[in-house]
mmCIF file of C-alpha atoms in Angstrom:
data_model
loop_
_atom_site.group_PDB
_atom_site.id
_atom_site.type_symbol
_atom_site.label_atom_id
_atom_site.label_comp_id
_atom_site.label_asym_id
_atom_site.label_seq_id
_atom_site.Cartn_x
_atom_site.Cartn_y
_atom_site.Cartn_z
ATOM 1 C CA UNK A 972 -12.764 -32.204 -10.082
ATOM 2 C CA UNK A 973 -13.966 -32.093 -13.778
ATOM 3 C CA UNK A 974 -13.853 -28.390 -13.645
ATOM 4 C CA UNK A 975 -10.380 -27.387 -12.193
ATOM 5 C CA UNK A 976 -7.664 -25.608 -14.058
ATOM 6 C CA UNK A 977 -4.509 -26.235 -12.636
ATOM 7 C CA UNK A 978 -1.820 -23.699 -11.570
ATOM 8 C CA UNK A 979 1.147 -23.099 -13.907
ATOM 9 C CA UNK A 980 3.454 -26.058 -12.407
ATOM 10 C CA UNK A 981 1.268 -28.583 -13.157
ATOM 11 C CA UNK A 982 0.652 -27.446 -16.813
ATOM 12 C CA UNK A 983 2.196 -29.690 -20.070
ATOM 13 C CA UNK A 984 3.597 -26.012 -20.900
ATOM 14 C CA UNK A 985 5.607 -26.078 -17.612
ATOM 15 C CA UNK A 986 7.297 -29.213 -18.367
ATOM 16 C CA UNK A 987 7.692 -28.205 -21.848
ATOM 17 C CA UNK A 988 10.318 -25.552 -20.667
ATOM 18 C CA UNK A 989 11.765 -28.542 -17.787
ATOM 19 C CA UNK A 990 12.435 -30.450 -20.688
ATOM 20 C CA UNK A 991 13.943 -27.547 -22.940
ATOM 21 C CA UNK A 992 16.566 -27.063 -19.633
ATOM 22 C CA UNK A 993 17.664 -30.523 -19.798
ATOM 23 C CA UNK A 994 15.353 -31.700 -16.878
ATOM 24 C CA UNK A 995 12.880 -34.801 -16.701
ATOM 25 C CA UNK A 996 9.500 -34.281 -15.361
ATOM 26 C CA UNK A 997 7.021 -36.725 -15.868
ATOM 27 C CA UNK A 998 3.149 -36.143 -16.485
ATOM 28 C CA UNK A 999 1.470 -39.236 -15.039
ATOM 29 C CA UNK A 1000 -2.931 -39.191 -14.493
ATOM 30 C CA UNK A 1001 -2.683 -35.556 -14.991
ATOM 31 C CA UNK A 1002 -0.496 -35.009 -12.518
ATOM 32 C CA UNK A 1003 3.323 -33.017 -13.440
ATOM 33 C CA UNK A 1004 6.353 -35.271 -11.262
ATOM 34 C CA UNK A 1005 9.438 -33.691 -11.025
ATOM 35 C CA UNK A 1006 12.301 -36.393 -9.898
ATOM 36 C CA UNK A 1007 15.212 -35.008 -7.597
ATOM 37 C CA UNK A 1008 17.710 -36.491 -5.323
ATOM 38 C CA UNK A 1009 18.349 -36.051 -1.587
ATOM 39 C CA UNK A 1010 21.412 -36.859 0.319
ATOM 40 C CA UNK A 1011 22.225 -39.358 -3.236
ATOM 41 C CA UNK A 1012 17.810 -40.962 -2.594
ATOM 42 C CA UNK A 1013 15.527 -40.508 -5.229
ATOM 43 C CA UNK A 1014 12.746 -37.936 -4.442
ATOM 44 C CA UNK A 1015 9.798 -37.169 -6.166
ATOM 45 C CA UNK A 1016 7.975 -33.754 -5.713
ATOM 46 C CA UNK A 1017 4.510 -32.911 -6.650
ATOM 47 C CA UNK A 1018 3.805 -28.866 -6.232
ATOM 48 C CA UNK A 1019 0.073 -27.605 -6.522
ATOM 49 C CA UNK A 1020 -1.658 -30.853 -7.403
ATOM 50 C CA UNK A 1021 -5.633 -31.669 -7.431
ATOM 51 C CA UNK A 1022 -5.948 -34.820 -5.268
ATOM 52 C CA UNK A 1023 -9.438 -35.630 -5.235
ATOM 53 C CA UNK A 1024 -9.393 -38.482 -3.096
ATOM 54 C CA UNK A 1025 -6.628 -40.678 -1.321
ATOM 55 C CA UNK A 1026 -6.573 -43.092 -4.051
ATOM 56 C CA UNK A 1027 -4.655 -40.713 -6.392
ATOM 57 C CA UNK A 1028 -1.853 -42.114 -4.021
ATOM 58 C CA UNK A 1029 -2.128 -45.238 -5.182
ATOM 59 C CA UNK A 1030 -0.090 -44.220 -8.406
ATOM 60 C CA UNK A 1031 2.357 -42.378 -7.316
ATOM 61 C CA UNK A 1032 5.966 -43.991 -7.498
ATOM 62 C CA UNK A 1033 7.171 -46.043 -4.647
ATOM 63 C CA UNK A 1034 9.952 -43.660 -3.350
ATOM 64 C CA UNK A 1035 9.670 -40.745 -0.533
ATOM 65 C CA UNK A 1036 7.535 -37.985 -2.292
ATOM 66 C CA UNK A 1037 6.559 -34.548 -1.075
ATOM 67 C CA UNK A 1038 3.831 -33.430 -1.734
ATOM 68 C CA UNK A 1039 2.462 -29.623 -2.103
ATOM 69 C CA UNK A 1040 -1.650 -29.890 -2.917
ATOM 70 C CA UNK A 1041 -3.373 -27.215 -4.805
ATOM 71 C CA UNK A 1042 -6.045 -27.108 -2.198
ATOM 72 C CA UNK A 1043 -6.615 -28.335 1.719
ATOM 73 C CA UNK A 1044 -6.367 -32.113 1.859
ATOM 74 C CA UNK A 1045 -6.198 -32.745 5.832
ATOM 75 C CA UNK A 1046 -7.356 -36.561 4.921
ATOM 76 C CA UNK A 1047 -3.604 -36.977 4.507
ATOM 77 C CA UNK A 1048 -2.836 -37.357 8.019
ATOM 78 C CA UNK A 1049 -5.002 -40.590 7.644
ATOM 79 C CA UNK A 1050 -2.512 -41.700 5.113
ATOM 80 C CA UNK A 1051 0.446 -41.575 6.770
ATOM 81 C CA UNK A 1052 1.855 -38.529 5.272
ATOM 82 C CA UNK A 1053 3.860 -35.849 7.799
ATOM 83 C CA UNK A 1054 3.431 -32.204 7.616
ATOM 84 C CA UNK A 1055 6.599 -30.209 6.625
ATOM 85 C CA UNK A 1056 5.120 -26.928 6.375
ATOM 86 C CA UNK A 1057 1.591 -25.000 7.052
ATOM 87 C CA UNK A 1058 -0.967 -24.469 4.269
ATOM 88 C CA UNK A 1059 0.409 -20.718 2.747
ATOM 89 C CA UNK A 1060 -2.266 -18.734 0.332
ATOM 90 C CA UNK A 1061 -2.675 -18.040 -3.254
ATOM 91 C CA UNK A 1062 -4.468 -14.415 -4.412
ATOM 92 C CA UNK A 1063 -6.167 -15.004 -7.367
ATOM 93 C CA UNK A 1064 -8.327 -12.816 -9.364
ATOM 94 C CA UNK A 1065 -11.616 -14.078 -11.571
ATOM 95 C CA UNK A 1066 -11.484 -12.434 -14.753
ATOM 96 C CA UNK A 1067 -14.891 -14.148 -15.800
ATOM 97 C CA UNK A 1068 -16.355 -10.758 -14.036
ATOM 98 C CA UNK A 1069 -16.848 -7.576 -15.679
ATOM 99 C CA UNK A 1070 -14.874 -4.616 -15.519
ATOM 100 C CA UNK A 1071 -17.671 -2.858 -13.244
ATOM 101 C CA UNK A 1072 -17.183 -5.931 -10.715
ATOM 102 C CA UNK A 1073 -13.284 -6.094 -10.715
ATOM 103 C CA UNK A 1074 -13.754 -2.110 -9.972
ATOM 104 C CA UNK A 1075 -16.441 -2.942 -7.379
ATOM 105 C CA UNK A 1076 -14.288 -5.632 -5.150
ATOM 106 C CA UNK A 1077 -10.826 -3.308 -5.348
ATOM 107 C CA UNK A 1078 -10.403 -1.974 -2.160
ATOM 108 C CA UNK A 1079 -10.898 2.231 -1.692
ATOM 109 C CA UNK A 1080 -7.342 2.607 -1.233
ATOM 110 C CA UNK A 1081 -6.038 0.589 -3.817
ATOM 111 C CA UNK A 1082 -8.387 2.145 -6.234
ATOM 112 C CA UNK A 1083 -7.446 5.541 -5.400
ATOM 113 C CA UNK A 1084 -4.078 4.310 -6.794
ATOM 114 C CA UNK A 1085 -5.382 3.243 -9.549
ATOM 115 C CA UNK A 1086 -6.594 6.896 -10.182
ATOM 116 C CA UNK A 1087 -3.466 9.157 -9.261
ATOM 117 C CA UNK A 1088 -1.959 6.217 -12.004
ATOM 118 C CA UNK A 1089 -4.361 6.760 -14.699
ATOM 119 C CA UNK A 1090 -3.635 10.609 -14.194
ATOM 120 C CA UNK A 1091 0.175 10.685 -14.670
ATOM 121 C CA UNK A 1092 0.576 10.407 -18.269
ATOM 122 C CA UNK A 1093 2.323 7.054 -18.161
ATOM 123 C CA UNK A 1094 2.348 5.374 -21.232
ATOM 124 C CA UNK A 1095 1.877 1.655 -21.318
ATOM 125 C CA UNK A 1096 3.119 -0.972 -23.565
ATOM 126 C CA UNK A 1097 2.592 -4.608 -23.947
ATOM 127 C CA UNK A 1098 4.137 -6.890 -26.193
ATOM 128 C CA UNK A 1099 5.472 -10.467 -25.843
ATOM 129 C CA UNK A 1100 8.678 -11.492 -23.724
ATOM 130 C CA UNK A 1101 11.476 -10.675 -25.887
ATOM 131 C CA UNK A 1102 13.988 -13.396 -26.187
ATOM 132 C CA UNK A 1103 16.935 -10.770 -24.854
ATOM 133 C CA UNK A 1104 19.227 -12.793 -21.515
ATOM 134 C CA UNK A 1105 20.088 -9.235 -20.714
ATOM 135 C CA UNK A 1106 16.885 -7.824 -20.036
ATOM 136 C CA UNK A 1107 16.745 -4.963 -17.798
ATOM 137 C CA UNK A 1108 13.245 -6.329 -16.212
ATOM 138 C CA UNK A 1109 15.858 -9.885 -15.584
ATOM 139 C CA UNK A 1110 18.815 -7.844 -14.346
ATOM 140 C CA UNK A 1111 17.104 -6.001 -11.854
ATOM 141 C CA UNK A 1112 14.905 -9.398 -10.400
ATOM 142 C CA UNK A 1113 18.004 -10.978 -10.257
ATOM 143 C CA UNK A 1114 19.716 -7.796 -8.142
ATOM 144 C CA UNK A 1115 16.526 -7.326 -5.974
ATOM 145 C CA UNK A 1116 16.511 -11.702 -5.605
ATOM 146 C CA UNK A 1117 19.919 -11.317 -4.250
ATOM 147 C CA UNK A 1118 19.359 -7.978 -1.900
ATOM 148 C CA UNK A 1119 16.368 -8.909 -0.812
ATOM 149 C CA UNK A 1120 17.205 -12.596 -0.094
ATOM 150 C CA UNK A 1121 14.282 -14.694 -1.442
ATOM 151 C CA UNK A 1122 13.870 -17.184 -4.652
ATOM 152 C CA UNK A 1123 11.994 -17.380 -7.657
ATOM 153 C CA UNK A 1124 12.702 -19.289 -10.764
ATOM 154 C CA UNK A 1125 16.092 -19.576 -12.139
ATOM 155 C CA UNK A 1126 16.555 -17.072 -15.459
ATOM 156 C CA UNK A 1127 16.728 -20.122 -18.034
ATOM 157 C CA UNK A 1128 13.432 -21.666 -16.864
ATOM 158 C CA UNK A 1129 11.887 -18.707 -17.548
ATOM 159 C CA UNK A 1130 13.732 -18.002 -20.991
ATOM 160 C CA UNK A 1131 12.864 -21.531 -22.141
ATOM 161 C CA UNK A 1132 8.927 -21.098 -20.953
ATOM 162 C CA UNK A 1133 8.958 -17.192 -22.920
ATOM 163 C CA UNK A 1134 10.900 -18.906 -25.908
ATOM 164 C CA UNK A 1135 8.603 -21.872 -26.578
ATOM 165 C CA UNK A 1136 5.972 -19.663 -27.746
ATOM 166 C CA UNK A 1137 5.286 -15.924 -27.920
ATOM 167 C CA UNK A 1138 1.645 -16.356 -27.005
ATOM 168 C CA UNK A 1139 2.490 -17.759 -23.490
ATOM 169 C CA UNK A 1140 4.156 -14.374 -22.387
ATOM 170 C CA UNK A 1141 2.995 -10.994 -21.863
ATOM 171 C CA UNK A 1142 5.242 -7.944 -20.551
ATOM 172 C CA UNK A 1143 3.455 -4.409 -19.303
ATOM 173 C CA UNK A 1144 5.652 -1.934 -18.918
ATOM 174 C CA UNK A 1145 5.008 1.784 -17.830
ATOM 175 C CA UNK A 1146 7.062 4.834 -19.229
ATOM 176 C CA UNK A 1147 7.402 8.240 -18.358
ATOM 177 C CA UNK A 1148 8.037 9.963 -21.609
ATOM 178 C CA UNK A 1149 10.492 7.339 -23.336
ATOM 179 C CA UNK A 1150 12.284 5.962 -19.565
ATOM 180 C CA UNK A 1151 10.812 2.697 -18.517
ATOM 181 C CA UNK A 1152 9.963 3.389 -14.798
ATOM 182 C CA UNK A 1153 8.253 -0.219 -13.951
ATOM 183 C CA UNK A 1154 7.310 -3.831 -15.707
ATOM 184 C CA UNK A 1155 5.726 -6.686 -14.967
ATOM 185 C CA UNK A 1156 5.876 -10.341 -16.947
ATOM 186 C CA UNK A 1157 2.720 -12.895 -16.547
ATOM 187 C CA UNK A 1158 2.804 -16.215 -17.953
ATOM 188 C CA UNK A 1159 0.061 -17.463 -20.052
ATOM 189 C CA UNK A 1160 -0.860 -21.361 -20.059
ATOM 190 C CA UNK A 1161 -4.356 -21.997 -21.276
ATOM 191 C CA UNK A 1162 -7.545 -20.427 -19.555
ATOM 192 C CA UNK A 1163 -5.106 -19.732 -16.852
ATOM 193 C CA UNK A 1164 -2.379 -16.789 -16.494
ATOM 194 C CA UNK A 1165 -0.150 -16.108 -13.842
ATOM 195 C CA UNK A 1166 2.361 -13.330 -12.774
ATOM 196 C CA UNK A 1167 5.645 -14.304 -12.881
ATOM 197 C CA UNK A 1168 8.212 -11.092 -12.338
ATOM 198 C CA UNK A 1169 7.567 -7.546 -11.413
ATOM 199 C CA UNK A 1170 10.160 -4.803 -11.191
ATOM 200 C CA UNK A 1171 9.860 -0.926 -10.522
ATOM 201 C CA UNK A 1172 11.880 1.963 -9.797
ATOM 202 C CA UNK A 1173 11.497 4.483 -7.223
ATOM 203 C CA UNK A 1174 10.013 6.978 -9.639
ATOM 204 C CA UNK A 1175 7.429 4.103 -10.857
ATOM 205 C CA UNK A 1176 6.428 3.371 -7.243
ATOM 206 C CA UNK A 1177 6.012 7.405 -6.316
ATOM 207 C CA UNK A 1178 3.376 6.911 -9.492
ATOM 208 C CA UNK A 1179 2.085 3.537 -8.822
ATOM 209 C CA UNK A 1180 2.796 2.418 -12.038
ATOM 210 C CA UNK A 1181 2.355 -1.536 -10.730
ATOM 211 C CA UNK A 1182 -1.452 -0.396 -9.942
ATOM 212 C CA UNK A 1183 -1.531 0.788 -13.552
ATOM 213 C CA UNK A 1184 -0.129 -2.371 -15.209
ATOM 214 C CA UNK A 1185 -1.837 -4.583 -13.108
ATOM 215 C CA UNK A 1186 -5.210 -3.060 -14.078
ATOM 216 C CA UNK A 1187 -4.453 -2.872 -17.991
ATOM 217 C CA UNK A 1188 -3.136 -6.189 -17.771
ATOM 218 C CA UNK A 1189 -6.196 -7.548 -16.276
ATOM 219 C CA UNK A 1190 -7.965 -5.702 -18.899
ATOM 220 C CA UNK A 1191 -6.342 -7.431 -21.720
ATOM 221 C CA UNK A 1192 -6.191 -10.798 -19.992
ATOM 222 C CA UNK A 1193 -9.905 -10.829 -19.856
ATOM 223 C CA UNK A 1194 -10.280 -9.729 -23.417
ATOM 224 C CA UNK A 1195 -7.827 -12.693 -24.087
ATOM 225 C CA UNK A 1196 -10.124 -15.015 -23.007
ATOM 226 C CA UNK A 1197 -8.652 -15.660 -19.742
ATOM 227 C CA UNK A 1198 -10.415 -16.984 -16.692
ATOM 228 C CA UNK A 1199 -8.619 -16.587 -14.099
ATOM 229 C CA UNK A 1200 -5.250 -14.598 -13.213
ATOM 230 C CA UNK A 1201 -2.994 -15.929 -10.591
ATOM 231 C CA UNK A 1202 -1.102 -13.395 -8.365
ATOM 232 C CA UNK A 1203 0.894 -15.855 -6.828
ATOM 233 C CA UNK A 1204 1.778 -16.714 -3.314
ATOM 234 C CA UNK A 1205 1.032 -14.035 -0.051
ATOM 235 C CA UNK A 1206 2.687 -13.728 2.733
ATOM 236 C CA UNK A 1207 1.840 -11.047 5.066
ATOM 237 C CA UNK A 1208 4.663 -11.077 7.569
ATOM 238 C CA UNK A 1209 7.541 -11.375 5.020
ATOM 239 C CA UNK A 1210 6.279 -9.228 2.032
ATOM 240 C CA UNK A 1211 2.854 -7.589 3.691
ATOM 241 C CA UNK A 1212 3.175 -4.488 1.246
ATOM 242 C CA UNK A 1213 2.965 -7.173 -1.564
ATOM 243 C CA UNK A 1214 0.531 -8.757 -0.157
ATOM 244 C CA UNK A 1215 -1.731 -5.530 0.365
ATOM 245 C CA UNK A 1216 -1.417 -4.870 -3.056
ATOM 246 C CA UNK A 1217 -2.441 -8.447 -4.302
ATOM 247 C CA UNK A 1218 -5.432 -8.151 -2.574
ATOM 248 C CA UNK A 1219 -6.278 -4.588 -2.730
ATOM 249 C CA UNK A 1220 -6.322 -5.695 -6.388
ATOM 250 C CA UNK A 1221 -9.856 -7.205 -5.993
ATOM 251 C CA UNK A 1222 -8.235 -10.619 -6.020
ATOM 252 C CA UNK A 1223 -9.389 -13.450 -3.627
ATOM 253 C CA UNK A 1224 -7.597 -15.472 -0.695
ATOM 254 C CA UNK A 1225 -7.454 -19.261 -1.243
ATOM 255 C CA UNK A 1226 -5.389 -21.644 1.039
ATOM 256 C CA UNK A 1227 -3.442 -24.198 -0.480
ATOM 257 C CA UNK A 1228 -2.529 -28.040 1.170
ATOM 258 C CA UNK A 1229 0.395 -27.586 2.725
ATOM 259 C CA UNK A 1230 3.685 -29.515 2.051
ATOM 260 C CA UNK A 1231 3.834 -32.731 3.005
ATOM 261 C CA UNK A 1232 6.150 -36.144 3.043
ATOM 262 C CA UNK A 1233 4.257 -39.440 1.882
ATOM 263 C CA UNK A 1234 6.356 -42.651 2.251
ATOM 264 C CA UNK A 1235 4.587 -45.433 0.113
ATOM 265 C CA UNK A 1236 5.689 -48.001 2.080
ATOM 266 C CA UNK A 1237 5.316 -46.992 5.235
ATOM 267 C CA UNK A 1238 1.560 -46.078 4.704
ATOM 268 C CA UNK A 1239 -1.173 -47.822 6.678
#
């Protein structure tokens, strides 16, 4: 489609900060390739793509590649290509609305959140990503990654993306008085901007200082020119708290494709 805006990992700026960590991704028709190897066999993997038809397939390299489509695409069972895993869901939120709409499509609970938030004297601040290794919103994503057992993107990726420009970052945070109590980091790559990390502390979570950030950051997103914000993956049996607060946000369900293996060669 003429119209779509693709997710972060299929963005030039995305490979921009591959490149800047040593690694070799290749834009081909529009379409981000990153190369890996499996058992010692070349692999190629293709995350959140725009297929619009089966004859994108007809440029893809020659090797095994899995594929991850941005959107459903069950004509690739007709192509020979297996299923690994189910279609998950995105929450994304359309910042072309106005304020009075986002309001409108929160849900009553989330909004009442929103409220107690706006009522606690927090003070917010937003600047860009500084270029610090040690940064407390880092240390404690990398403690909670570890505790809590899942993965995100490794810290240098994420250094490399902040340090290639200071427009594609944007950090909230929330204080109480002059202690940081909660943060969260979105990525910005053209019309598009997505979160990335968010970190709070007990305190921050008794005030819902999240609900807070995610509303100012919306807020200035918008005003940024913006069109859409993506919230990132939900899952509601392994995070359904996250997920209830993605969505209380306002934001929208969309399924994705699926992962699947395509084998060139062994296509009909």
């Amino acid at each position: 489609m003429a119209d779509h805006i693709p997710p972060l990992s299929q963005t030039p700026f995305f490979a921009e900060a591959l490149r800047a960590c040593g690694q070799f991704p290749l834009m081909k028709n529009g379409i981000l390739h990153l190369q890996r190897r499996l058992f010692g066999m070349p692999l190629t993997m293709i995350s959140r793509a725009h297929f619009d038809s089966s004859s994108v397939l007809e440029s893809l390299p020659s090797g095994p590649i899995v594929l991850a489509p941005d959107h459903p695409t069950p004509w690739l069972t007709g192509t020979g290509a297996l299923p690994l895993m189910t279609p998950a869901s995105v929450a994304e939120l359309d910042l072309t609305l106005t304020e009075q709409q986002l309001t409108s499509h929160q849900h009553q609970k989330w909004r009442n959140r929103l409220r107690k938030a706006q009522t606690a004297q927090l003070r917010v601040q937003h600047t860009p990503m500084p270029d610090t290794p040690n940064h407390w919103l880092y240390l404690a994503d990398h403690s909670a990654q570890r505790h809590k057992g899942y993965r995100a993107w490794p810290l240098p990726l994420t250094q490399a993306f902040v340090r290639l420009g200071p427009k594609r970052s944007r950090l909230f945070t929330a204080y109480e008085n002059s202690t940081a109590i909660a943060a969260m980091l979105f990525l910005c790559h053209g019309k598009v901007a997505t979160y990335h990390i968010g970190q709070t502390t007990d305190r921050g979570r008794a005030l819902n200082a999240h609900t807070l950030l995610l509303w100012q950051a919306t807020q200035w997103l918008r005003a940024q020119g913006h069109s859409r914000l993506d919230l990132g993956l939900i899952d509601t049996r392994a995070s359904p708290g996250l997920a209830r607060f993605k969505l209380g946000s306002g934001a929208t369900s969309r399924p994705l494709g699926g992962t699947w293996l395509y084998m060139p060669r062994l296509a009909p």
